[in-house]
């Protein structure tokens, strides 16, 4: 199937302000793009790009004083299949993990797994290691946190999400990742597009989504504690230790986000 994905972000800046955007589709999905998802900036300003330590594509600009918009509109081909379930995916002993997975065992800014060791083992130590344990974590987090955009707070850590019992998709992902790491399962935070394909209406407003990947059975697998069911049409933007690594826009000065739109829509394909 084909998906139309995109965003429009509008800002007001009181002065010229450096900005780093992480808004391009991840290199692992570039082959699925019908055309490059270039960032359109109005008014036009110079842009330079680089890859960060996790392989994410980052764009640097200096936003001019006044109004500025960032947008894109792209078409992505997707398999149309839901997230894979691999019930036999086993947990890998720490000493046998590949070096690149080790960083995703460590506590990070929002995934403070070091504060949750005893709790994690109390809650999940009785579960079977591997897929069943990660799914048990997702089931618990899905029930523990009450979703609501009014509960969003950009400074909330995993342990605070556990204590407060409320949040948005990033909080579900942070808490699940922290539990996984406390149980010696590498886990990394993901952000991207996720539409409503295959789900019943009414549909919520468009937004970027957060989920996570756990390293089991020698590879990374997708999990989603917020929705807690296999979904269709995920389009990855970036991966990192937590949301601090994959912010869609990091600004180095005062600003106001005046408008925010995200879309992920299935394109109806007619008969051949």
PDB file of N, CA and C in Angstrom, residues 88-135:
ATOM      1  N   UNK A  88       9.013 -16.826  19.656  1.00  0.00           N
ATOM      2  CA  UNK A  88      10.171 -17.635  20.029  1.00  0.00           C
ATOM      3  C   UNK A  88      11.470 -16.820  20.126  1.00  0.00           C
ATOM      4  N   UNK A  89      11.395 -15.495  19.978  1.00  0.00           N
ATOM      5  CA  UNK A  89      12.599 -14.654  20.064  1.00  0.00           C
ATOM      6  C   UNK A  89      13.132 -14.678  21.495  1.00  0.00           C
ATOM      7  N   UNK A  90      14.366 -15.143  21.654  1.00  0.00           N
ATOM      8  CA  UNK A  90      14.936 -15.366  22.979  1.00  0.00           C
ATOM      9  C   UNK A  90      15.755 -14.175  23.454  1.00  0.00           C
ATOM     10  N   UNK A  91      15.845 -14.034  24.769  1.00  0.00           N
ATOM     11  CA  UNK A  91      16.732 -13.026  25.341  1.00  0.00           C
ATOM     12  C   UNK A  91      18.175 -13.494  25.205  1.00  0.00           C
ATOM     13  N   UNK A  92      19.061 -12.567  24.856  1.00  0.00           N
ATOM     14  CA  UNK A  92      20.476 -12.867  24.669  1.00  0.00           C
ATOM     15  C   UNK A  92      21.236 -12.489  25.935  1.00  0.00           C
ATOM     16  N   UNK A  93      22.080 -13.380  26.419  1.00  0.00           N
ATOM     17  CA  UNK A  93      22.898 -13.071  27.585  1.00  0.00           C
ATOM     18  C   UNK A  93      23.755 -11.841  27.312  1.00  0.00           C
ATOM     19  N   UNK A  94      23.954 -11.021  28.332  1.00  0.00           N
ATOM     20  CA  UNK A  94      24.691  -9.767  28.168  1.00  0.00           C
ATOM     21  C   UNK A  94      26.065  -9.999  27.557  1.00  0.00           C
ATOM     22  N   UNK A  95      26.758 -11.026  28.006  1.00  0.00           N
ATOM     23  CA  UNK A  95      28.116 -11.258  27.508  1.00  0.00           C
ATOM     24  C   UNK A  95      28.142 -11.689  26.046  1.00  0.00           C
ATOM     25  N   UNK A  96      26.996 -12.036  25.483  1.00  0.00           N
ATOM     26  CA  UNK A  96      26.928 -12.458  24.086  1.00  0.00           C
ATOM     27  C   UNK A  96      26.306 -11.412  23.164  1.00  0.00           C
ATOM     28  N   UNK A  97      25.953 -10.254  23.718  1.00  0.00           N
ATOM     29  CA  UNK A  97      25.354  -9.201  22.921  1.00  0.00           C
ATOM     30  C   UNK A  97      26.395  -8.548  22.010  1.00  0.00           C
ATOM     31  N   UNK A  98      26.005  -8.102  20.814  1.00  0.00           N
ATOM     32  CA  UNK A  98      26.928  -7.327  19.972  1.00  0.00           C
ATOM     33  C   UNK A  98      27.216  -5.981  20.624  1.00  0.00           C
ATOM     34  N   UNK A  99      28.403  -5.460  20.361  1.00  0.00           N
ATOM     35  CA  UNK A  99      28.815  -4.219  21.020  1.00  0.00           C
ATOM     36  C   UNK A  99      27.844  -3.077  20.773  1.00  0.00           C
ATOM     37  N   UNK A 100      27.261  -3.010  19.569  1.00  0.00           N
ATOM     38  CA  UNK A 100      26.375  -1.890  19.250  1.00  0.00           C
ATOM     39  C   UNK A 100      25.077  -1.909  20.063  1.00  0.00           C
ATOM     40  N   UNK A 101      24.762  -3.035  20.695  1.00  0.00           N
ATOM     41  CA  UNK A 101      23.544  -3.105  21.506  1.00  0.00           C
ATOM     42  C   UNK A 101      23.789  -2.680  22.945  1.00  0.00           C
ATOM     43  N   UNK A 102      25.048  -2.642  23.382  1.00  0.00           N
ATOM     44  CA  UNK A 102      25.351  -2.399  24.790  1.00  0.00           C
ATOM     45  C   UNK A 102      24.860  -1.038  25.258  1.00  0.00           C
ATOM     46  N   UNK A 103      24.993  -0.005  24.430  1.00  0.00           N
ATOM     47  CA  UNK A 103      24.573   1.335  24.841  1.00  0.00           C
ATOM     48  C   UNK A 103      23.090   1.368  25.186  1.00  0.00           C
ATOM     49  N   UNK A 104      22.309   0.462  24.595  1.00  0.00           N
ATOM     50  CA  UNK A 104      20.872   0.442  24.842  1.00  0.00           C
ATOM     51  C   UNK A 104      20.502  -0.417  26.049  1.00  0.00           C
ATOM     52  N   UNK A 105      21.511  -0.815  26.829  1.00  0.00           N
ATOM     53  CA  UNK A 105      21.298  -1.427  28.141  1.00  0.00           C
ATOM     54  C   UNK A 105      21.463  -0.405  29.262  1.00  0.00           C
ATOM     55  N   UNK A 106      22.032   0.759  28.943  1.00  0.00           N
ATOM     56  CA  UNK A 106      22.421   1.727  29.969  1.00  0.00           C
ATOM     57  C   UNK A 106      21.304   2.722  30.256  1.00  0.00           C
ATOM     58  N   UNK A 107      21.265   3.195  31.475  1.00  0.00           N
ATOM     59  CA  UNK A 107      20.314   4.251  31.836  1.00  0.00           C
ATOM     60  C   UNK A 107      20.614   5.504  31.018  1.00  0.00           C
ATOM     61  N   UNK A 108      19.565   6.275  30.717  1.00  0.00           N
ATOM     62  CA  UNK A 108      19.722   7.509  29.947  1.00  0.00           C
ATOM     63  C   UNK A 108      18.840   8.600  30.548  1.00  0.00           C
ATOM     64  N   UNK A 109      18.859   9.758  29.939  1.00  0.00           N
ATOM     65  CA  UNK A 109      18.195  10.951  30.500  1.00  0.00           C
ATOM     66  C   UNK A 109      16.762  10.670  30.929  1.00  0.00           C
ATOM     67  N   UNK A 110      15.954  10.060  30.068  1.00  0.00           N
ATOM     68  CA  UNK A 110      14.549   9.826  30.377  1.00  0.00           C
ATOM     69  C   UNK A 110      14.249   8.376  30.755  1.00  0.00           C
ATOM     70  N   UNK A 111      15.145   7.473  30.433  1.00  0.00           N
ATOM     71  CA  UNK A 111      14.954   6.055  30.771  1.00  0.00           C
ATOM     72  C   UNK A 111      15.881   5.718  31.932  1.00  0.00           C
ATOM     73  N   UNK A 112      15.475   6.122  33.127  1.00  0.00           N
ATOM     74  CA  UNK A 112      16.314   5.990  34.320  1.00  0.00           C
ATOM     75  C   UNK A 112      16.163   4.588  34.917  1.00  0.00           C
ATOM     76  N   UNK A 113      16.619   3.612  34.139  1.00  0.00           N
ATOM     77  CA  UNK A 113      16.462   2.210  34.518  1.00  0.00           C
ATOM     78  C   UNK A 113      17.208   1.880  35.806  1.00  0.00           C
ATOM     79  N   UNK A 114      18.255   2.637  36.127  1.00  0.00           N
ATOM     80  CA  UNK A 114      19.006   2.383  37.358  1.00  0.00           C
ATOM     81  C   UNK A 114      18.153   2.611  38.598  1.00  0.00           C
ATOM     82  N   UNK A 115      17.105   3.427  38.479  1.00  0.00           N
ATOM     83  CA  UNK A 115      16.210   3.679  39.603  1.00  0.00           C
ATOM     84  C   UNK A 115      15.093   2.638  39.688  1.00  0.00           C
ATOM     85  N   UNK A 116      15.020   1.755  38.701  1.00  0.00           N
ATOM     86  CA  UNK A 116      13.870   0.858  38.598  1.00  0.00           C
ATOM     87  C   UNK A 116      14.258  -0.612  38.640  1.00  0.00           C
ATOM     88  N   UNK A 117      15.497  -0.906  39.037  1.00  0.00           N
ATOM     89  CA  UNK A 117      15.966  -2.286  39.027  1.00  0.00           C
ATOM     90  C   UNK A 117      15.117  -3.194  39.905  1.00  0.00           C
ATOM     91  N   UNK A 118      14.967  -2.828  41.175  1.00  0.00           N
ATOM     92  CA  UNK A 118      14.220  -3.688  42.099  1.00  0.00           C
ATOM     93  C   UNK A 118      12.767  -3.832  41.658  1.00  0.00           C
ATOM     94  N   UNK A 119      12.160  -2.719  41.244  1.00  0.00           N
ATOM     95  CA  UNK A 119      10.767  -2.769  40.804  1.00  0.00           C
ATOM     96  C   UNK A 119      10.612  -3.672  39.590  1.00  0.00           C
ATOM     97  N   UNK A 120      11.512  -3.545  38.621  1.00  0.00           N
ATOM     98  CA  UNK A 120      11.416  -4.341  37.398  1.00  0.00           C
ATOM     99  C   UNK A 120      11.490  -5.829  37.702  1.00  0.00           C
ATOM    100  N   UNK A 121      12.429  -6.220  38.547  1.00  0.00           N
ATOM    101  CA  UNK A 121      12.576  -7.645  38.866  1.00  0.00           C
ATOM    102  C   UNK A 121      11.412  -8.144  39.710  1.00  0.00           C
ATOM    103  N   UNK A 122      10.854  -7.274  40.547  1.00  0.00           N
ATOM    104  CA  UNK A 122       9.670  -7.668  41.325  1.00  0.00           C
ATOM    105  C   UNK A 122       8.466  -7.898  40.415  1.00  0.00           C
ATOM    106  N   UNK A 123       8.295  -7.007  39.439  1.00  0.00           N
ATOM    107  CA  UNK A 123       7.122  -7.096  38.564  1.00  0.00           C
ATOM    108  C   UNK A 123       7.265  -8.192  37.506  1.00  0.00           C
ATOM    109  N   UNK A 124       8.474  -8.377  36.972  1.00  0.00           N
ATOM    110  CA  UNK A 124       8.620  -9.220  35.780  1.00  0.00           C
ATOM    111  C   UNK A 124       9.630 -10.355  35.924  1.00  0.00           C
ATOM    112  N   UNK A 125      10.241 -10.473  37.090  1.00  0.00           N
ATOM    113  CA  UNK A 125      11.242 -11.509  37.269  1.00  0.00           C
ATOM    114  C   UNK A 125      10.693 -12.914  37.129  1.00  0.00           C
ATOM    115  N   UNK A 126       9.385 -13.077  37.336  1.00  0.00           N
ATOM    116  CA  UNK A 126       8.769 -14.407  37.234  1.00  0.00           C
ATOM    117  C   UNK A 126       8.396 -14.769  35.800  1.00  0.00           C
ATOM    118  N   UNK A 127       8.459 -13.812  34.871  1.00  0.00           N
ATOM    119  CA  UNK A 127       8.036 -14.074  33.497  1.00  0.00           C
ATOM    120  C   UNK A 127       9.136 -14.797  32.728  1.00  0.00           C
ATOM    121  N   UNK A 128       8.752 -15.489  31.663  1.00  0.00           N
ATOM    122  CA  UNK A 128       9.726 -16.210  30.842  1.00  0.00           C
ATOM    123  C   UNK A 128      10.596 -15.213  30.086  1.00  0.00           C
ATOM    124  N   UNK A 129      11.924 -15.362  30.140  1.00  0.00           N
ATOM    125  CA  UNK A 129      12.802 -14.440  29.402  1.00  0.00           C
ATOM    126  C   UNK A 129      12.507 -14.491  27.902  1.00  0.00           C
ATOM    127  N   UNK A 130      12.701 -13.357  27.237  1.00  0.00           N
ATOM    128  CA  UNK A 130      12.475 -13.302  25.799  1.00  0.00           C
ATOM    129  C   UNK A 130      11.224 -12.524  25.471  1.00  0.00           C
ATOM    130  N   UNK A 131      10.601 -12.901  24.367  1.00  0.00           N
ATOM    131  CA  UNK A 131       9.433 -12.172  23.870  1.00  0.00           C
ATOM    132  C   UNK A 131       8.352 -12.034  24.933  1.00  0.00           C
ATOM    133  N   UNK A 132       8.083 -13.112  25.674  1.00  0.00           N
ATOM    134  CA  UNK A 132       7.004 -13.084  26.665  1.00  0.00           C
ATOM    135  C   UNK A 132       7.258 -12.027  27.726  1.00  0.00           C
ATOM    136  N   UNK A 133       8.513 -11.853  28.117  1.00  0.00           N
ATOM    137  CA  UNK A 133       8.837 -10.856  29.145  1.00  0.00           C
ATOM    138  C   UNK A 133       8.630  -9.440  28.617  1.00  0.00           C
ATOM    139  N   UNK A 134       9.066  -9.157  27.401  1.00  0.00           N
ATOM    140  CA  UNK A 134       8.866  -7.814  26.837  1.00  0.00           C
ATOM    141  C   UNK A 134       7.378  -7.544  26.642  1.00  0.00           C
ATOM    142  N   UNK A 135       6.625  -8.548  26.214  1.00  0.00           N
ATOM    143  CA  UNK A 135       5.185  -8.349  26.046  1.00  0.00           C
ATOM    144  C   UNK A 135       4.511  -8.116  27.395  1.00  0.00           C
TER     145      UNK A 135
END
